[in-house]
Coordinates of C-alpha atoms and ligand atoms in Angstrom, one line a residue:
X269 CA 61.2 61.9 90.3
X270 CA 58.7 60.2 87.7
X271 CA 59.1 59.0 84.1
X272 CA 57.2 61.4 81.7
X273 CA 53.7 60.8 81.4
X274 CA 53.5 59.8 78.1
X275 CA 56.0 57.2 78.7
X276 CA 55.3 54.1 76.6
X277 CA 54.8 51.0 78.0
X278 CA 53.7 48.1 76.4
X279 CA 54.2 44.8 74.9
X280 CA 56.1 43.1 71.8
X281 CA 56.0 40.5 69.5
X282 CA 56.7 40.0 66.0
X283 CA 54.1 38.8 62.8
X284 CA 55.6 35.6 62.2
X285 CA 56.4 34.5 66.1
X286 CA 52.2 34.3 66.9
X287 CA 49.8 35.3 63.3
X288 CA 50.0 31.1 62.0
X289 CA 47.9 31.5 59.2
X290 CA 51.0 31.3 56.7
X291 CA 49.1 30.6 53.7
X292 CA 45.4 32.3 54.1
X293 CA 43.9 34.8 52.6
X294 CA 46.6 35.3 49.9
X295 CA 49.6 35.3 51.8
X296 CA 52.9 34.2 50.5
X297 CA 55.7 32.1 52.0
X298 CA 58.2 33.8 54.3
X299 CA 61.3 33.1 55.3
X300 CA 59.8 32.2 58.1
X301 CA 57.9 29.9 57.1
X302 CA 60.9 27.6 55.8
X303 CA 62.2 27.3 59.0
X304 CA 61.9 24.3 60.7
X305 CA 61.4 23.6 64.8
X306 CA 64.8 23.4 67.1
X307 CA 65.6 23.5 70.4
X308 CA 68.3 24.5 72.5
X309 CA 70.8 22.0 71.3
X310 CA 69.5 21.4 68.0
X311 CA 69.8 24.2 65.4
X312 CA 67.2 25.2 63.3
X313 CA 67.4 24.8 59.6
X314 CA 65.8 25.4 56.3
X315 CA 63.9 23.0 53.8
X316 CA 63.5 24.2 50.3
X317 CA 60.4 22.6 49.9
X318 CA 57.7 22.6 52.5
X319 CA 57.2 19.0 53.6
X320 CA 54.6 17.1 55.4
X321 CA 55.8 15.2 58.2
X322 CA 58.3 18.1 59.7
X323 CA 57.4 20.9 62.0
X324 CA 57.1 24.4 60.9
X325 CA 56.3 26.7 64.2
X326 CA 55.1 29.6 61.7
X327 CA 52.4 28.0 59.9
X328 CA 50.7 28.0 63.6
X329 CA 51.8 30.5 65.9
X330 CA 49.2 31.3 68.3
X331 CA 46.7 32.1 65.9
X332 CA 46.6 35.7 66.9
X333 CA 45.4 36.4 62.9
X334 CA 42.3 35.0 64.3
X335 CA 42.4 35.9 68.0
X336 CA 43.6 39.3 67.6
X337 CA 40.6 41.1 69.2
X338 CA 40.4 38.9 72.4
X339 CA 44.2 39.4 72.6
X340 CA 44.0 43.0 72.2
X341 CA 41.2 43.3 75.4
X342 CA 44.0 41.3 77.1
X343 CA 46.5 44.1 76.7
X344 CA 43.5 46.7 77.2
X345 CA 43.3 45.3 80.6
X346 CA 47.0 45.1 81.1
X347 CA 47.1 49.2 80.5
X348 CA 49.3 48.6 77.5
X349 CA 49.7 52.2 76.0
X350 CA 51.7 50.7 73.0
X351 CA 51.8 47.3 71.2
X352 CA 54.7 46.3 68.9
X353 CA 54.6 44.1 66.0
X354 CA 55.8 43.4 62.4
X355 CA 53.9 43.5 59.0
X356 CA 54.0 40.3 57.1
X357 CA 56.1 41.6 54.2
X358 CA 54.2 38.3 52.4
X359 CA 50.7 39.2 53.3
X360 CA 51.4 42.3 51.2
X361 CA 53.5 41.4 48.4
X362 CA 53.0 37.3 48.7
X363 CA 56.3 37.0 46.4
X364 CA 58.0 40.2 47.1
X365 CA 58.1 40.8 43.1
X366 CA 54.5 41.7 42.7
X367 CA 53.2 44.4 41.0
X368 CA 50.0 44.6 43.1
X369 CA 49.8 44.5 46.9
X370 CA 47.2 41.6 48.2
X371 CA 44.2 43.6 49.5
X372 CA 43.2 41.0 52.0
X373 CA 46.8 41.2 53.5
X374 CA 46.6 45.0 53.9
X375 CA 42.9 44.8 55.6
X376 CA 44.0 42.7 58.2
X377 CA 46.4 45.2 59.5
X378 CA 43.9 48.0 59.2
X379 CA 42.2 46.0 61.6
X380 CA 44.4 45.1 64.0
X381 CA 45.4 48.9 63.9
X382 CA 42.1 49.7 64.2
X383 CA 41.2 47.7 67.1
X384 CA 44.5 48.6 69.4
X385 CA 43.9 52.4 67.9
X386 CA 40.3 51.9 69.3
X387 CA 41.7 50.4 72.7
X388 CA 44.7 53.4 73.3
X389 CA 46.9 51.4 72.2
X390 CA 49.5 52.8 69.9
X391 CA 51.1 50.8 67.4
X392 CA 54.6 50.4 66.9
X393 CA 55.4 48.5 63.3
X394 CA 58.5 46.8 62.0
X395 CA 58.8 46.5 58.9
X396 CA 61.7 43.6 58.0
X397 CA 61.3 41.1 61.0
X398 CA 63.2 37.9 60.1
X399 CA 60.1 37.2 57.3
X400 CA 61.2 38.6 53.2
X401 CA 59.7 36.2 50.7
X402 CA 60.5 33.2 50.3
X403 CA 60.3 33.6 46.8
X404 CA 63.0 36.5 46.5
X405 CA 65.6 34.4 48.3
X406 CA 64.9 31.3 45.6
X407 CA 64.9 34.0 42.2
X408 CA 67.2 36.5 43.4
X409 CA 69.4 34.9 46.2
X410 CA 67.9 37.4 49.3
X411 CA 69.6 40.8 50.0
X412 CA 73.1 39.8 48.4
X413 CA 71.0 41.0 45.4
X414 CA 70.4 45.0 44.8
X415 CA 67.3 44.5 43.0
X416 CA 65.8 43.3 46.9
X417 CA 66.4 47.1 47.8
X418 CA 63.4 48.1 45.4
X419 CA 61.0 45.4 46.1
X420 CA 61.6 46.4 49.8
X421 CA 61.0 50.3 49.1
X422 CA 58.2 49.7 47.3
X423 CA 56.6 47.8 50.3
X424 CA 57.7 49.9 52.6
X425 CA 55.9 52.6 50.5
X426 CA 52.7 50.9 50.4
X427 CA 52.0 50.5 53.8
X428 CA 53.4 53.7 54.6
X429 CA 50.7 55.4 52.6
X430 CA 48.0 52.7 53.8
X431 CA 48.4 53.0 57.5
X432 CA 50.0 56.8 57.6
X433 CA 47.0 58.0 59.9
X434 CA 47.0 55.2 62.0
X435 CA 50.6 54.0 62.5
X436 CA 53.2 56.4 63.6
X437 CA 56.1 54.4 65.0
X438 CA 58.0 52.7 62.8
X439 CA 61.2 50.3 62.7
X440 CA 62.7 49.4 59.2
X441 CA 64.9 46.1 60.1
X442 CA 64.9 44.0 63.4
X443 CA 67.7 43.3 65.1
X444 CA 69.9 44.2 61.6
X445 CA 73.0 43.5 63.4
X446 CA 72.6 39.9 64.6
X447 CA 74.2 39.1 60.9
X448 CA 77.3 40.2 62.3
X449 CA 77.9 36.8 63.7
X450 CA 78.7 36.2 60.0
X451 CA 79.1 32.4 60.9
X452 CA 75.9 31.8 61.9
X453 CA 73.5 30.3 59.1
X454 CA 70.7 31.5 61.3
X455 CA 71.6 34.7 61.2
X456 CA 72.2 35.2 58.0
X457 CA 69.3 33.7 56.8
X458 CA 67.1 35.6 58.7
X459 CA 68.4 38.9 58.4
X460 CA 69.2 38.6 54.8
X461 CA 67.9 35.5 52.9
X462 CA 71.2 34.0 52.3
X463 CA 70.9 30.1 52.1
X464 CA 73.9 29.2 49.9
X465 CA 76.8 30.9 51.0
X466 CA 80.2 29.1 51.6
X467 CA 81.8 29.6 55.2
X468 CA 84.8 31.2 53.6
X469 CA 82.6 34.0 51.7
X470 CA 80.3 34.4 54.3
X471 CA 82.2 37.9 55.4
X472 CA 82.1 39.5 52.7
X473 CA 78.8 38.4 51.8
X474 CA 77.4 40.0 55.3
X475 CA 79.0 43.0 54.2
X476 CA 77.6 43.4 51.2
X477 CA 73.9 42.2 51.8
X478 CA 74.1 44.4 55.0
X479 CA 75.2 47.4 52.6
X480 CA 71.6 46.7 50.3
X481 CA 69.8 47.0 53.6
X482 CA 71.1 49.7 54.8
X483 CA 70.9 51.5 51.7
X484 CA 67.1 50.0 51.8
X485 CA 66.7 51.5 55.0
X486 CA 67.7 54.5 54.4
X487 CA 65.4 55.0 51.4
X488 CA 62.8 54.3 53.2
X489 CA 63.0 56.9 56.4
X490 CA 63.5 59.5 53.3
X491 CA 60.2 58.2 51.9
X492 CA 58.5 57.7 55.3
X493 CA 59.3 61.0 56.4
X494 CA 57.7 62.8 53.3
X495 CA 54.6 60.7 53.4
X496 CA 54.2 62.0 56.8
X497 CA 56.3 64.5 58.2
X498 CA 55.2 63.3 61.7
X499 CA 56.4 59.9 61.4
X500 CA 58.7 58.3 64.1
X501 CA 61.1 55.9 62.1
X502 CA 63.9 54.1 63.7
X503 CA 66.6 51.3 63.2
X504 CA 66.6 48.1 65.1
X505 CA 69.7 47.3 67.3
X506 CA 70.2 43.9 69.1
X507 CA 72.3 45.4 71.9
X508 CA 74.1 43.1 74.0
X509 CA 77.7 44.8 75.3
X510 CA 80.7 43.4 74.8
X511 CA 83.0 43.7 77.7
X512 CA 86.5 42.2 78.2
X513 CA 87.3 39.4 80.0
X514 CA 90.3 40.6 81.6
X515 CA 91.8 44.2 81.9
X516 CA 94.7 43.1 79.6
X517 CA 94.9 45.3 76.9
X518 CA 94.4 43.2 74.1
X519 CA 91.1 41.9 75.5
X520 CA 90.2 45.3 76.0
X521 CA 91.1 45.9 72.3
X522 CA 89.0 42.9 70.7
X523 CA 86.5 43.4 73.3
X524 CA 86.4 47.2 71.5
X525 CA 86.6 45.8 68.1
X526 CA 83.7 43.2 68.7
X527 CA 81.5 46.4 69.5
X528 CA 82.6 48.4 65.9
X529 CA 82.0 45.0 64.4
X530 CA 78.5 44.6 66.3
X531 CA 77.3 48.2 65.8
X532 CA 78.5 49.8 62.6
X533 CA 75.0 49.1 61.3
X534 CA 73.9 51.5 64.3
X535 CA 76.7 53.9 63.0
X536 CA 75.4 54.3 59.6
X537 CA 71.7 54.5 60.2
X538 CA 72.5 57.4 63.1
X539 CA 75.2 58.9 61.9
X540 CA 74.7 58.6 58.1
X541 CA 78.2 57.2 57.5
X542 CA 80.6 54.3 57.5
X543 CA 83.2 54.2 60.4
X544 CA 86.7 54.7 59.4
X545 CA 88.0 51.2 60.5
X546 CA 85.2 49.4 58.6
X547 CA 86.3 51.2 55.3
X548 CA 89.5 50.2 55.6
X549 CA 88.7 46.8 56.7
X550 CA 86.7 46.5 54.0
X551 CA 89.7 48.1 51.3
X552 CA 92.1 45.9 52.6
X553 CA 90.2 42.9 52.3
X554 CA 90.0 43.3 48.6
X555 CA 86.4 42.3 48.4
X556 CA 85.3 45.0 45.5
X557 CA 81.9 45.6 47.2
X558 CA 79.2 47.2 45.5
X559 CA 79.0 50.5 47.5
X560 CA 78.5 53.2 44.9
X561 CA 78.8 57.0 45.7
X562 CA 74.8 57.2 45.1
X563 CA 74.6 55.0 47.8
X564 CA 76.8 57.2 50.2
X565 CA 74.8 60.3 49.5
X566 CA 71.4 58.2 50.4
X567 CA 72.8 57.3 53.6
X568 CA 73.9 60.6 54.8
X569 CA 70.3 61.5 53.9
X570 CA 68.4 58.7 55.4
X571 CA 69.1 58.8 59.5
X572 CA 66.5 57.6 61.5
X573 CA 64.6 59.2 64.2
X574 CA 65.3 57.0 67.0
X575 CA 67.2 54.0 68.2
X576 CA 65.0 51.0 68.8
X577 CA 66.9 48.3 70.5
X578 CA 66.1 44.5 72.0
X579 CA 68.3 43.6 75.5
X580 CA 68.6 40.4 76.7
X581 CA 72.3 39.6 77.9
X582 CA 75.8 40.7 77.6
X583 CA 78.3 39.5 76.2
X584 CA 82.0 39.1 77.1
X585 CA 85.1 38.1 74.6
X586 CA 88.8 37.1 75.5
X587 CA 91.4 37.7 72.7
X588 CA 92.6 34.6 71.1
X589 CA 96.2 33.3 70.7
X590 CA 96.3 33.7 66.4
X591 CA 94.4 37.3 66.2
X592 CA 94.8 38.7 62.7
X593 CA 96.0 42.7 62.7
X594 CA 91.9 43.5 62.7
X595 CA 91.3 41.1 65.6
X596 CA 88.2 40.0 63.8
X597 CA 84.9 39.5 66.0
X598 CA 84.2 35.8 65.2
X599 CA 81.2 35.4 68.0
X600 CA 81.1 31.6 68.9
X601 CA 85.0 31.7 69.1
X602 CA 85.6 34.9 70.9
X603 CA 82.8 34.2 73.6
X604 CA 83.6 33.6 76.8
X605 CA 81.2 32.7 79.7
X606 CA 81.2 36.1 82.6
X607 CA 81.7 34.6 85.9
X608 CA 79.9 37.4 87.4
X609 CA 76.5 36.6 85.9
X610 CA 74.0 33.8 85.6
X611 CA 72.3 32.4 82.9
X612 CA 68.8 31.4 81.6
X613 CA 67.8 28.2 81.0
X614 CA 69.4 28.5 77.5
X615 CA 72.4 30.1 78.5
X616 CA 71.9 34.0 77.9
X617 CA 73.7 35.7 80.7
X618 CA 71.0 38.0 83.0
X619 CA 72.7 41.7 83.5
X620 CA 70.6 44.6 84.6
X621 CA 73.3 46.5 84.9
X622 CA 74.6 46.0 81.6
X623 CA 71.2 47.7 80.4
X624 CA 72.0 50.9 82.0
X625 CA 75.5 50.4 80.5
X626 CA 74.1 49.8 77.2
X627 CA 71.3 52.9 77.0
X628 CA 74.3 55.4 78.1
X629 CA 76.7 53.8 75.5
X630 CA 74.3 54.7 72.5
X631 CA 73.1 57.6 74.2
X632 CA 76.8 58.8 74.1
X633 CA 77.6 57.2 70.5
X634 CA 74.1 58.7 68.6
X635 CA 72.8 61.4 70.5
X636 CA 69.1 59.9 69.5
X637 CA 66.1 58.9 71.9
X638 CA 65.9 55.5 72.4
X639 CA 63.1 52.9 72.5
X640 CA 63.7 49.2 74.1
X641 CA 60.9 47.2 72.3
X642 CA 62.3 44.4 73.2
X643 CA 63.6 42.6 76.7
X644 CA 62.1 39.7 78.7
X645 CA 63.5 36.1 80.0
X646 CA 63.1 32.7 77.9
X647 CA 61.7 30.0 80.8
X648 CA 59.3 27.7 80.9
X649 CA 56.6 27.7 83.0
X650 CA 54.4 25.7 85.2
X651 CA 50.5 25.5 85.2
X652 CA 49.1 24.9 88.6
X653 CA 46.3 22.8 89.2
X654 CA 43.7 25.9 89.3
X655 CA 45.3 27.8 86.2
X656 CA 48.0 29.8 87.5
X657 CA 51.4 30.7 86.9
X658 CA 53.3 32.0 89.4
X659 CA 56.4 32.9 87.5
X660 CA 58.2 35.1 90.1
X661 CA 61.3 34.4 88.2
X662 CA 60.0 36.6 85.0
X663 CA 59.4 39.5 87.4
X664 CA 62.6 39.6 88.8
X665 CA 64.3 39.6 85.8
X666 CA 62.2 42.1 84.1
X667 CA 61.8 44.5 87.9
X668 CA 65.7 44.6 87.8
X669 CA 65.8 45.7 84.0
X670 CA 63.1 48.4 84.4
X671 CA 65.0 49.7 87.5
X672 CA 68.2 49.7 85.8
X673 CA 66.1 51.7 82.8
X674 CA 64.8 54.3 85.3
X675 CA 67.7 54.8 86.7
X676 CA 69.3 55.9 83.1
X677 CA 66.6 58.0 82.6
X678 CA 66.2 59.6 86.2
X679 CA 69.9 59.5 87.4
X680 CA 72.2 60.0 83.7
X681 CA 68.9 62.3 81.9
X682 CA 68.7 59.5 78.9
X683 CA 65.8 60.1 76.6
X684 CA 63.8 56.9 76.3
X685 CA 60.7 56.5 74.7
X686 CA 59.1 53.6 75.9
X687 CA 59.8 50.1 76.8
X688 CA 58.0 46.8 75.3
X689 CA 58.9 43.5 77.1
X690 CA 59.1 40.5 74.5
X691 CA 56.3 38.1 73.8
X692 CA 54.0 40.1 76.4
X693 CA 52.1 36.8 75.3
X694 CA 53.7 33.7 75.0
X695 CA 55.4 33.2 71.4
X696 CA 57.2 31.2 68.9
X697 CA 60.7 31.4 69.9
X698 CA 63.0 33.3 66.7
X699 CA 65.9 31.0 68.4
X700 CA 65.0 27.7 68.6
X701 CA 61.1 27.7 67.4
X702 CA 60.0 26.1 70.6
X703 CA 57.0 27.3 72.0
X704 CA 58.2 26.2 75.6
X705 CA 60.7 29.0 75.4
X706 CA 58.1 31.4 77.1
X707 CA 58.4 35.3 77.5
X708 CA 54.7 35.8 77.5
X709 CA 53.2 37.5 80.7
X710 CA 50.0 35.8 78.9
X711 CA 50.4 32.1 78.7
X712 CA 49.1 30.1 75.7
X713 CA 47.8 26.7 75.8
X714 CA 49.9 24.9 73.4
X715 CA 52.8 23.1 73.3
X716 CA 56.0 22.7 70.7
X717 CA 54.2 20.5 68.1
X718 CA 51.3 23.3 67.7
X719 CA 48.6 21.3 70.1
X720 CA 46.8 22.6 73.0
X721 CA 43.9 24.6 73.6
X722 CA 45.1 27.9 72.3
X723 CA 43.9 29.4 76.0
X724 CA 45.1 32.3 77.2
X725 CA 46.1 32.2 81.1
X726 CA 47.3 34.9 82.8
X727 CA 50.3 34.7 84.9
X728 CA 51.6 36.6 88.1
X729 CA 53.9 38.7 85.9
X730 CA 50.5 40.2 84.0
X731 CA 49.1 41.2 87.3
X732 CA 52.6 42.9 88.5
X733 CA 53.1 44.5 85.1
X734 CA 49.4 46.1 85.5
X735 CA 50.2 48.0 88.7
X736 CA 53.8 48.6 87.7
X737 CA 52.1 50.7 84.1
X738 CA 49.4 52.0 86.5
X739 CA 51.7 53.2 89.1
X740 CA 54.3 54.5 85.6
X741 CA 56.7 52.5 86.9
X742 CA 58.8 51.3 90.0
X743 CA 59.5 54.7 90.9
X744 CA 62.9 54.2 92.4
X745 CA 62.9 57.1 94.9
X746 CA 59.5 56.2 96.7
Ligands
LIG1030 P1 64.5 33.8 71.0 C1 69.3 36.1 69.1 C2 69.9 36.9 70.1 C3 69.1 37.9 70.7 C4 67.9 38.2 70.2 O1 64.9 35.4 71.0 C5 67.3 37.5 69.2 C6 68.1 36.4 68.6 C7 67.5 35.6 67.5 O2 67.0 34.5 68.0 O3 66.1 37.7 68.6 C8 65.2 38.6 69.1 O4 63.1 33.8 70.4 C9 64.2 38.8 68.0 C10 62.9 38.1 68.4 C11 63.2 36.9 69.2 C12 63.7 37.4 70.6 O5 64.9 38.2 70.4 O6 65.5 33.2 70.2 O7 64.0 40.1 67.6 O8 62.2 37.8 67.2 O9 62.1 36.1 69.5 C13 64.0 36.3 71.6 O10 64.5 33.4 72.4

């Protein structure tokens, strides 16, 4: 018993995590770009106005914009057969309102298609990964405004007809769900360019900048699909199960809500509607959101062709002594640490098993093939004296996830396109923006401030994932 040959294995970053270049060759500033460095116990946060003596992890990267062709023969070696990353939303529209696209920005990416194209490599593209203007969250106040669904369709639009013989994988918005932790600045900031939002309005707001991207979202696979019938588009899902911490039944209930509230996104972009809780919830709550009956009809329309989804952990939630009727998921509050599983070295809690739980629970909720482009462990990593890593750690962690994957595809039949582990080269942390949060089974020379070498080692995990692709996989029955 084998995984298909066409199976997709390969690698996955995102634009903003390892380009640097923020402000060459025409390109605008992101999101991203605001953001400055953290760590694991100091947040990240926003400055308006780019300053001088602070830290921004974007403007630097790794430089791929410029190394992109060495890196490429690095995953030409590897075997990659598929290579995920992001467009630059700002080296296309540089303030999201343009009326032109920036030529420059669009030739790079012809490039880099070019060159993994050229290699075998088959590109896989998000669209919306944590990096919208900077310029539409100052004029229009990011996706709580409807006018950001246009600006996005348009781009969308643009690159769909620029790279429609080259690109056939798409994604529209990563990880769309991680604004469910409505309480998180970080996360609404990142999905959805909200900077000004009072705690007590930060629920509704979620809901309704969610609703624009959705709506967005759905646009665009109706577009895609008609600019080429042959296109692959799929949402973005940051799966991480939420299990119960006991088997009372009222954890079992939040731990069920918690999931509704994590995945409706996933619900509307498969399934084409809103869940019946959430419209209630939402009615109850008296919030008036602007959900017209246009709206509706576009997302019944606009389902995606697959389910892409990043894994990293589980989760597990306890009921709290003052629930409300709706047991509302409130994520740093409900959490609750799983005695059954260890954690990285910034506390995500490791569970294989979980993954195999994970691909049959959306297998059994959208009936769609599914892609994991993204899944890896956060560690640092030690240079030994003659350039090596020996990062057995990384393996293990990603061995145990691909077995778990194999067996959901070998022993429960689940469809799955192809797996991409994240940062197959070291990256930017989204997190935190340190660079000594490494995923990479390529290491880069360079530590948190941006200085090093730039050099590209490769580590044990590189040489393991090479025979692994060659051999398609662990092949669990050998
Ligand atoms: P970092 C939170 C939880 C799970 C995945 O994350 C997350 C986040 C946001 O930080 O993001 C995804 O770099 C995201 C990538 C990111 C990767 O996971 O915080 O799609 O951009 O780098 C890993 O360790």
């Amino acid at each position: 018993m084998k995984l298909k040959d066409n199976f997709l294995w390969g690698g996955a970053v995102a634009a903003h995590q390892v380009e640097g270049a923020w402000n060459e060759d025409g390109k605008g500033d992101s999101i991203a770009d605001h953001l400055i460095a953290g760590s694991k116990n100091k947040k990240r946060y926003i400055t308006p106005v780019i300053s001088r003596d602070k830290i921004y992890p974007s403007h630097f990267g790794i430089d791929l914009y410029h190394l992109y062709k060495k890196d490429i023969k690095l995953f030409d070696d590897l075997g990659l057969k598929c290579f995920r990353t992001s467009i630059a939303w700002t080296r296309i529209y540089p303030n999201g309102d343009d009326n032109e696209p920036n030529e420059t920005g669009l030739k790079f990416y012809d490039n880099l298609f070019d060159e993994l194209n050229k290699s075998g490599i088959e590109p896989i593209v998000t669209l919306s990964h944590f990096e919208m203007p900077y310029n539409l969250v100052k004029k229009y106040g990011g996706w709580k405004n409807r006018k950001l669904i246009d600006f996005f369709v348009k781009f969308a639009e643009t690159v769909f007809n620029r790279y429609k013989s080259k690109v056939k994988y798409w994604m529209t918005f990563n990880e769309i769900n991680n604004q469910s932790d409505f309480q998180s600045k970080l996360a609404l900031y990142s999905n959805s360019g909200i900077t000004e939002c009072p705690l007590k309005d930060s629920e509704k707001t979620m809901y309704q900048a969610a609703h624009y991207e959705l709506v967005a979202s759905a646009r665009t696979v109706i577009i895609g699909h008609k600019i080429n019938p042959n296109f692959k588009i799929g949402c973005m899902l940051a799966m991480a199960p939420i299990y119960p911490s006991t088997s009372n039944p009222k954890d079992i209930f939040k731990a069920e809500r918690a999931n509704q509230a994590r995945y409706w996104f996933g619900d509307i972009q498969c399934l084409g509607m809103y869940p019946v809780w959430l419209k209630t919830y939402q009615k109850r709550s008296n919030w008036n959101l602007d959900i017209t009956v246009s709206d509706l009809n576009i997302l019944k329309k606009g389902t995606v062709d697959f389910v892409g989804l990043s894994y990293y952990m589980s989760m597990t939630v306890k009921v709290g002594d003052d629930e409300d009727q709706y047991y509302t998921f409130y994520e740093e509050k409900d959490k609750v640490k799983n005695k059954y599983l260890k954690e990285s070295e910034w506390g995500w809690q490791i569970d294989p098993v979980g993954l195999r739980f994970s691909l049959n629970w959306l297998n059994d909720r959208y009936h769609k093939p599914l892609f994991i482009v993204e899944n890896g462990l956060g560690a640092k990593d030690k240079v030994s004296d003659n350039n090596e890593i020996h990062d057995q750690y990384r393996i293990n962690y990603l061995k145990s996830h691909i077995s778990e994957m194999e067996k959901a595809i070998i022993y429960d039949g689940i469809d799955i396109i192809g797996y991409t582990p994240w940062g197959i080269i070291d990256l930017i942390s989204a997190g935190t923006g340190e660079m000594s949060k490494r995923y990479g089974l390529i290491y880069v020379d360079q530590n948190n401030k941006g200085y090093g070498t730039g050099k590209r080692l490769l580590k044990d995990s590189y040489y393991w994932y090479q025979n692994l692709i060659k051999n398609n996989g662990i092949n669990l029955e050998n």
